[in-house]
Short mmCIF file of the C-alpha atoms (twelve columns), coordinates in Angstrom:
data_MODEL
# 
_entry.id   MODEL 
# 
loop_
_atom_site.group_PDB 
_atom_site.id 
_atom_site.type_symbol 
_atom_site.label_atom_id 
_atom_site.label_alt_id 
_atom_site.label_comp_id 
_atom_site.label_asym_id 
_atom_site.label_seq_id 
_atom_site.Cartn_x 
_atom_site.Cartn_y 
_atom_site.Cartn_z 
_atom_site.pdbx_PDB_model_num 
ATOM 1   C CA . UNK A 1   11.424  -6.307  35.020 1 
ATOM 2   C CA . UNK A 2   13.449  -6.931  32.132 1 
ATOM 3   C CA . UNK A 3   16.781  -9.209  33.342 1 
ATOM 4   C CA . UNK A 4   19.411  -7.165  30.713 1 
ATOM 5   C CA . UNK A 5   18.769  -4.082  32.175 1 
ATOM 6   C CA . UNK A 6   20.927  -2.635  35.052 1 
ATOM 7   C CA . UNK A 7   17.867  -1.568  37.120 1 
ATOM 8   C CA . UNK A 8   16.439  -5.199  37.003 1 
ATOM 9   C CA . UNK A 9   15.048  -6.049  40.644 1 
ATOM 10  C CA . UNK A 10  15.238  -10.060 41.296 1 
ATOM 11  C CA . UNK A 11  12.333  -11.925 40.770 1 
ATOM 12  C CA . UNK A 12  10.303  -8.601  39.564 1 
ATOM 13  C CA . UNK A 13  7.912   -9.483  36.928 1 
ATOM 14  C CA . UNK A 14  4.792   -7.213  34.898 1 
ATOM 15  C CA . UNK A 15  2.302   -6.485  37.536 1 
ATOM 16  C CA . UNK A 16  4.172   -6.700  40.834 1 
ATOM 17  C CA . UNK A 17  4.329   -4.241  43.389 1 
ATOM 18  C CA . UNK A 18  7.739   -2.514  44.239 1 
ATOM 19  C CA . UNK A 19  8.042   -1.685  47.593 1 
ATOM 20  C CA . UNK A 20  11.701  0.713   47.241 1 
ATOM 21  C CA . UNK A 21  14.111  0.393   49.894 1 
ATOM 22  C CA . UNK A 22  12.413  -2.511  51.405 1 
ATOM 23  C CA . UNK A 23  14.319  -5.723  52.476 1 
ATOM 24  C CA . UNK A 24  11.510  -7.490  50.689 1 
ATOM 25  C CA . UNK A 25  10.873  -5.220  47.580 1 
ATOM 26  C CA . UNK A 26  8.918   -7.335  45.151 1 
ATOM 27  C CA . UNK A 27  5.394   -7.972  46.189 1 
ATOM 28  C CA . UNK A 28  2.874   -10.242 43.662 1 
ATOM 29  C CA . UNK A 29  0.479   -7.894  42.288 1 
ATOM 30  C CA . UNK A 30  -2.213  -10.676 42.414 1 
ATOM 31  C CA . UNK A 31  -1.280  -11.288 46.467 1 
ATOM 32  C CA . UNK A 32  -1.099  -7.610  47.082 1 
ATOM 33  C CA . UNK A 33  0.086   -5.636  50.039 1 
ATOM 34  C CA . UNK A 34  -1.616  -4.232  53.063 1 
ATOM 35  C CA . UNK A 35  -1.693  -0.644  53.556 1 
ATOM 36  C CA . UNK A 36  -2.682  2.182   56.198 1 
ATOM 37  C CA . UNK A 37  -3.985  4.828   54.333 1 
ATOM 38  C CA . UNK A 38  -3.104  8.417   56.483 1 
ATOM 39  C CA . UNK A 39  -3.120  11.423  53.928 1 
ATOM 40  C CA . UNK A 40  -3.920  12.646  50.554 1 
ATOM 41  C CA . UNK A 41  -3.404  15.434  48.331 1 
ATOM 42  C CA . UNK A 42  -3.052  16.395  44.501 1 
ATOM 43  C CA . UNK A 43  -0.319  17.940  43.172 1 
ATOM 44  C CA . UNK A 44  1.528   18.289  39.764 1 
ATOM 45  C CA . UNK A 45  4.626   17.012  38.683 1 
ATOM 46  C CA . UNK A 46  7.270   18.329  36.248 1 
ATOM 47  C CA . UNK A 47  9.208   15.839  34.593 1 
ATOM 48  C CA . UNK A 48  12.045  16.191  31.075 1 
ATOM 49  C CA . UNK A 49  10.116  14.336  28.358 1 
ATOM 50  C CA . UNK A 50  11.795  10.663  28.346 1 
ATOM 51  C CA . UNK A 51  13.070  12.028  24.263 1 
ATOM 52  C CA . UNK A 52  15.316  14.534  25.903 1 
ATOM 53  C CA . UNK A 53  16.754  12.121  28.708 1 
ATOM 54  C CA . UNK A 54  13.699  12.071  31.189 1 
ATOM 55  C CA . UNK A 55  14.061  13.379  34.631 1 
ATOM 56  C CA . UNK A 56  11.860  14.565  37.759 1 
ATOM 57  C CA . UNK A 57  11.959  18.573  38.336 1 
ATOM 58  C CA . UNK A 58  9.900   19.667  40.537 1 
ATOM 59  C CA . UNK A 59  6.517   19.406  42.006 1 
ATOM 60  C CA . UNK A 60  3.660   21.875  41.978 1 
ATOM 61  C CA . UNK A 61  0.794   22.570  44.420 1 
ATOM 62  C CA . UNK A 62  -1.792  23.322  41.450 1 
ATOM 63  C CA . UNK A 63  -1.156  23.577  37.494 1 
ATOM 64  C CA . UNK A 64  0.775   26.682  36.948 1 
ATOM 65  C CA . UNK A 65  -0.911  29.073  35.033 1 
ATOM 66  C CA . UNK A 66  2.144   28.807  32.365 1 
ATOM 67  C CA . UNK A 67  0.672   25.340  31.173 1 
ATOM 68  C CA . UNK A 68  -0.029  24.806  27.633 1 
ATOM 69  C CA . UNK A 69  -1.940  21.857  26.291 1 
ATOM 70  C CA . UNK A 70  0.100   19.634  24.043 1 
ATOM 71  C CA . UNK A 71  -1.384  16.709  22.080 1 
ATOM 72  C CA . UNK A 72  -0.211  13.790  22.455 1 
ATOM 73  C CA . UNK A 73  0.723   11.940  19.058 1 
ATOM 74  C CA . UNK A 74  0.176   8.962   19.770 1 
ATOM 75  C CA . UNK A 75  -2.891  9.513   21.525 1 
ATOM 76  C CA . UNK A 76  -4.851  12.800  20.178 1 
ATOM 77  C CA . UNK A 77  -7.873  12.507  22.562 1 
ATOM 78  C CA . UNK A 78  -5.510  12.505  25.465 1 
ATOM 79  C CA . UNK A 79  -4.743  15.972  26.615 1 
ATOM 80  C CA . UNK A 80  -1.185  16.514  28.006 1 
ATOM 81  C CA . UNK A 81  0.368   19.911  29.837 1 
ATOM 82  C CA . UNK A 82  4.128   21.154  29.174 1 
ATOM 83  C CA . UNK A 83  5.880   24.134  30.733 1 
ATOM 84  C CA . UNK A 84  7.227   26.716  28.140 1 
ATOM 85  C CA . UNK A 85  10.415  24.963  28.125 1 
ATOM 86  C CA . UNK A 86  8.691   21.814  27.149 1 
ATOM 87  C CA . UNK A 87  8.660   19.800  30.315 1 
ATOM 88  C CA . UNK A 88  5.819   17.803  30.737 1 
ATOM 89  C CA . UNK A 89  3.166   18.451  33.915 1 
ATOM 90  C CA . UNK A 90  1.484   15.621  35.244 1 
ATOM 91  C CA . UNK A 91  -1.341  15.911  37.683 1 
ATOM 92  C CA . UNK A 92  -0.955  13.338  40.393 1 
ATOM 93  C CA . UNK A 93  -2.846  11.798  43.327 1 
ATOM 94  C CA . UNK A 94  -0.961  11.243  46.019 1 
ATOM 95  C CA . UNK A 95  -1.712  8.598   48.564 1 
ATOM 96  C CA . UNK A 96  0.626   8.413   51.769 1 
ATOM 97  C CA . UNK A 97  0.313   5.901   54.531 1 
ATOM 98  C CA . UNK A 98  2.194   2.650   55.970 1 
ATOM 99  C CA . UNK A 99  2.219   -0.789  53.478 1 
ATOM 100 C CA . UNK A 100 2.269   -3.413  56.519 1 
ATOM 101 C CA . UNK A 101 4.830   -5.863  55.979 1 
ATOM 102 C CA . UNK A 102 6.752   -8.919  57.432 1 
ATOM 103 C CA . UNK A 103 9.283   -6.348  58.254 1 
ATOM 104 C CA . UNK A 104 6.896   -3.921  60.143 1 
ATOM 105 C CA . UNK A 105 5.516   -1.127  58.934 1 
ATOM 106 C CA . UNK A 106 7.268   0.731   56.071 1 
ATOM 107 C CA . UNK A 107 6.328   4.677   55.041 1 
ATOM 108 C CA . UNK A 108 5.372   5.048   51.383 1 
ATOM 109 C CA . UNK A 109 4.100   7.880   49.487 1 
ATOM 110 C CA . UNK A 110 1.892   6.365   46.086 1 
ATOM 111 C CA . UNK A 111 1.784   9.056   43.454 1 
ATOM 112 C CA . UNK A 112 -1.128  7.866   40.937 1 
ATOM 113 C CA . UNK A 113 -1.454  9.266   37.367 1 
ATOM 114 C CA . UNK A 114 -3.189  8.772   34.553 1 
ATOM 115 C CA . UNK A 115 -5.197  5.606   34.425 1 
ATOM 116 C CA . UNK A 116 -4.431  5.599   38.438 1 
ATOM 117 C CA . UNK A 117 -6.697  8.610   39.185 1 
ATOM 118 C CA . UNK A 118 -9.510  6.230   38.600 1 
ATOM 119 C CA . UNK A 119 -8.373  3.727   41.184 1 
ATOM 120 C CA . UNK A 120 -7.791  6.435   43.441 1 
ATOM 121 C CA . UNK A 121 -11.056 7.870   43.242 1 
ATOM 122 C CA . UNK A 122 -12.658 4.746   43.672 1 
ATOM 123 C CA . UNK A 123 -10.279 4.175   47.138 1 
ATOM 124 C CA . UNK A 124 -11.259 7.085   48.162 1 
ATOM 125 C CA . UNK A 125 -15.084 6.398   47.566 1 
ATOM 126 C CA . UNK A 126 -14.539 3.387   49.549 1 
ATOM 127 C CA . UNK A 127 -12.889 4.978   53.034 1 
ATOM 128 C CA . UNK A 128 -15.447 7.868   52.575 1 
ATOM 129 C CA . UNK A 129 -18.392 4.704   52.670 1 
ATOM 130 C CA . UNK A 130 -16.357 3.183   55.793 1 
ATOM 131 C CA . UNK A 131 -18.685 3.631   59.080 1 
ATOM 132 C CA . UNK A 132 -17.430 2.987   62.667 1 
ATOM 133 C CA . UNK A 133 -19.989 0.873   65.240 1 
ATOM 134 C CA . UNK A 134 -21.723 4.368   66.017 1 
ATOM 135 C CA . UNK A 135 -22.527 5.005   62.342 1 
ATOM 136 C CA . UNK A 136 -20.192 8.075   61.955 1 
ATOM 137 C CA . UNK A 137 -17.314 7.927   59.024 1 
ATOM 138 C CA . UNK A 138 -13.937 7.272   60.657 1 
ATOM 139 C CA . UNK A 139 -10.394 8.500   59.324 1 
ATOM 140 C CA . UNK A 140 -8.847  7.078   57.155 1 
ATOM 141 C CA . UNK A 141 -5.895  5.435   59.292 1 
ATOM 142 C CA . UNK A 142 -8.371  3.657   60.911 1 
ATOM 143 C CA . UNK A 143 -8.717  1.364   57.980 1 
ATOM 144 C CA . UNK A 144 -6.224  -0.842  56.580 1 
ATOM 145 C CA . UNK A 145 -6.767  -2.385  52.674 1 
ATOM 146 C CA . UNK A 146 -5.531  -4.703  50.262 1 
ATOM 147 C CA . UNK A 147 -3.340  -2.824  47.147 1 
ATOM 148 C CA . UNK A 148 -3.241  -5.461  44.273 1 
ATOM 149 C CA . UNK A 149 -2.986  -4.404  40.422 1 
ATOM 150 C CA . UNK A 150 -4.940  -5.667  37.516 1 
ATOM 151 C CA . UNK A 151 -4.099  -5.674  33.739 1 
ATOM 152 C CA . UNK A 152 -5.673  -3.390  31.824 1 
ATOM 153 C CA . UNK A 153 -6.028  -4.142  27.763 1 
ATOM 154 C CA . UNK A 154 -6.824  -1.959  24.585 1 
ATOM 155 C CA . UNK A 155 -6.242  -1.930  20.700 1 
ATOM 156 C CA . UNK A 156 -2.943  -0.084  21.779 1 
ATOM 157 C CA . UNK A 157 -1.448  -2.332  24.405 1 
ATOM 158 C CA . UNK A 158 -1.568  -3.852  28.180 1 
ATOM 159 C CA . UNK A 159 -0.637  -2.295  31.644 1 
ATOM 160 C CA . UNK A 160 -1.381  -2.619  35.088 1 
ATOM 161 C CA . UNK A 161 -3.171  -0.545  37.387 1 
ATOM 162 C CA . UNK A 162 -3.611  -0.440  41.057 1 
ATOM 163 C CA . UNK A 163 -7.117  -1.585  42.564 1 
ATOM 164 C CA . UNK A 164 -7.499  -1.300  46.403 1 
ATOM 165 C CA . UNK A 165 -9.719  -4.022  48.343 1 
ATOM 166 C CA . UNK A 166 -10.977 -4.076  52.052 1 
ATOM 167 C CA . UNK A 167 -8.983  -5.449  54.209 1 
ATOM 168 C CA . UNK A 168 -10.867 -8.093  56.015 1 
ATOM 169 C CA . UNK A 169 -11.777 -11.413 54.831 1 
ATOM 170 C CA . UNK A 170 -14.507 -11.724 52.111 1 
ATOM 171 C CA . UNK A 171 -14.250 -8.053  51.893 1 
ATOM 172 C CA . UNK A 172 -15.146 -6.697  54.701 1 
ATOM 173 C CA . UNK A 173 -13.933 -3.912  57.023 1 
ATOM 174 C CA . UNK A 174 -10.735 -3.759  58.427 1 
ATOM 175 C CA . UNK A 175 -9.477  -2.030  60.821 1 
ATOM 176 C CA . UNK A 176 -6.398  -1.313  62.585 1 
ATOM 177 C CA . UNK A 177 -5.111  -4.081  65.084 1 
ATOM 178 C CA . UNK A 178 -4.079  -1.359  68.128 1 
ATOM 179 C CA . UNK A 179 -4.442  1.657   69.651 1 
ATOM 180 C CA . UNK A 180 -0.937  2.277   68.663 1 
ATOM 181 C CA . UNK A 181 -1.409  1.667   64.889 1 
ATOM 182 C CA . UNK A 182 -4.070  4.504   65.122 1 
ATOM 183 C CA . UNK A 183 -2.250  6.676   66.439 1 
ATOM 184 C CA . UNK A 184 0.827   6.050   64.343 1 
ATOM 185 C CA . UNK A 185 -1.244  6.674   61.281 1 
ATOM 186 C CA . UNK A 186 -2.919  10.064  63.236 1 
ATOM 187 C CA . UNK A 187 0.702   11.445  63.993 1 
ATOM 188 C CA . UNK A 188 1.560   10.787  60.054 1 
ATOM 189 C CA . UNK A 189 -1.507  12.598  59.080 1 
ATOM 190 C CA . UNK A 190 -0.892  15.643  61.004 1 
ATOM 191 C CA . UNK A 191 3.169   15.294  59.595 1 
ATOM 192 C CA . UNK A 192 2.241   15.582  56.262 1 
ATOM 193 C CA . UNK A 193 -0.569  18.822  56.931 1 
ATOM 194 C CA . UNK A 194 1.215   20.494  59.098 1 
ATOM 195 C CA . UNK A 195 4.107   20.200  56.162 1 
ATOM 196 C CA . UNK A 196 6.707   18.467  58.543 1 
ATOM 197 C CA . UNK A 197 6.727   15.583  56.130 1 
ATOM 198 C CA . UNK A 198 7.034   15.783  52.623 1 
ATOM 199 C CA . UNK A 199 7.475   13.235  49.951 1 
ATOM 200 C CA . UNK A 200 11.065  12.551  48.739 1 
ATOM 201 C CA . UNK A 201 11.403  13.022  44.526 1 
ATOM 202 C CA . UNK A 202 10.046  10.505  42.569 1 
ATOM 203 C CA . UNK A 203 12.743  7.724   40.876 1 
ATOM 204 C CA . UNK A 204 10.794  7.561   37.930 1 
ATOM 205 C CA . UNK A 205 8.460   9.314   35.205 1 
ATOM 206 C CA . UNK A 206 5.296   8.630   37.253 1 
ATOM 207 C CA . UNK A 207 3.510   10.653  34.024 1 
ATOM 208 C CA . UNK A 208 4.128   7.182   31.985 1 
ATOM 209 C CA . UNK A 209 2.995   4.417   34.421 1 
ATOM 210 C CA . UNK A 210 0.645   3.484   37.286 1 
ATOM 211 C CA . UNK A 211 2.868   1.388   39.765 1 
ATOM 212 C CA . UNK A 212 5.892   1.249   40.633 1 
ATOM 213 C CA . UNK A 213 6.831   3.979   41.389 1 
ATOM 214 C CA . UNK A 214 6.412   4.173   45.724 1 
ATOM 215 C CA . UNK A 215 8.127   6.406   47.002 1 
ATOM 216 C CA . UNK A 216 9.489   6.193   51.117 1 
ATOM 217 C CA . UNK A 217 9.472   9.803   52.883 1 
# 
């Protein structure tokens, strides 16, 4: 977002989504984008602490029993994990699924941290509520919802974080438009479990922000 740095998108600004490698990459975090929810897992990231040059290394399926806790000095009551070599470990939700745009459907893997384990909890509190016309609880491609983002305020600063919203009007239900968009989100479901698809490395330290930080498969 800031116009002297290199990595500046066009017309990015605090809050707004970025959709990478989309022909239309900057979406208003107050219009939001839709998405297809089709999988989810945790796992934990290793990233090179910004102060030594930053970095992604590698992911992890659980926290490796290697972890110390580090304290965080500028937050003490916020517990942190390194590696011995001092990377940092970051546990991560991972949300994958389709963000429906102009430009069709587009593949997207969101890894939420942080502050964003909250508003993936309650996302996945809503699809678990979800109920199809004969009462049982459907999958989750079945749905489609509204991402938008929301600022978030305290003593120490501002940030965004993501907040997910049925997607039918005045909040209702909604569901996918064909029998084809249900079965494109099955066949990405059963990708991802059966290990066929796998997220591509993150572009940026996902342990130090909410959004952002999509990443296409």
């Amino acid at each position: 977002v800031d116009k002297r740095d290199p990595r500046y998108v066009e017309g990015a600004e605090a809050g707004d989504i970025w959709l990478r490698s989309s022909p239309n990459p900057i979406v208003k975090g107050d219009v939001g984008v839709l998405f297809q929810p089709c999988s989810f897992w945790h796992d934990v990231g290793e990233w090179i602490p910004r102060d030594d040059g930053g970095g992604f290394v590698a992911r992890h399926k659980i926290m490796p029993a290697s972890a110390k806790k580090a304290e965080d000095p500028r937050n003490p009551q916020l517990v942190k994990y390194r590696s011995p070599d001092g990377n940092e470990l970051v546990e991560t939700r991972n949300h994958a699924g389709y963000a429906l745009t102009e430009d069709g459907p587009l593949p997207y893997v969101l890894p939420l941290t942080s502050t964003g384990h909250s508003a993936s909890r309650a996302w996945m509190f809503m699809m678990n509520s979800q109920r199809g016309p004969d009462g049982a609880k459907p999958p989750s491609w079945a749905c489609v919802y509204r991402l938008k983002t929301v600022q978030k305020k305290n003593k120490k600063g501002s940030w965004f974080v993501l907040v997910a919203e049925n997607g039918g009007d005045h909040g209702q239900t909604r569901w996918v438009d064909t029998v084809e968009d249900y079965e494109r989100g099955s066949a990405l479901y059963e990708a991802f479990a059966s290990g066929q698809k796998q997220a591509e490395a993150p572009v940026a330290d996902t342990g130090s922000t909410d959004l952002g930080d999509e990443t296409p498969f």
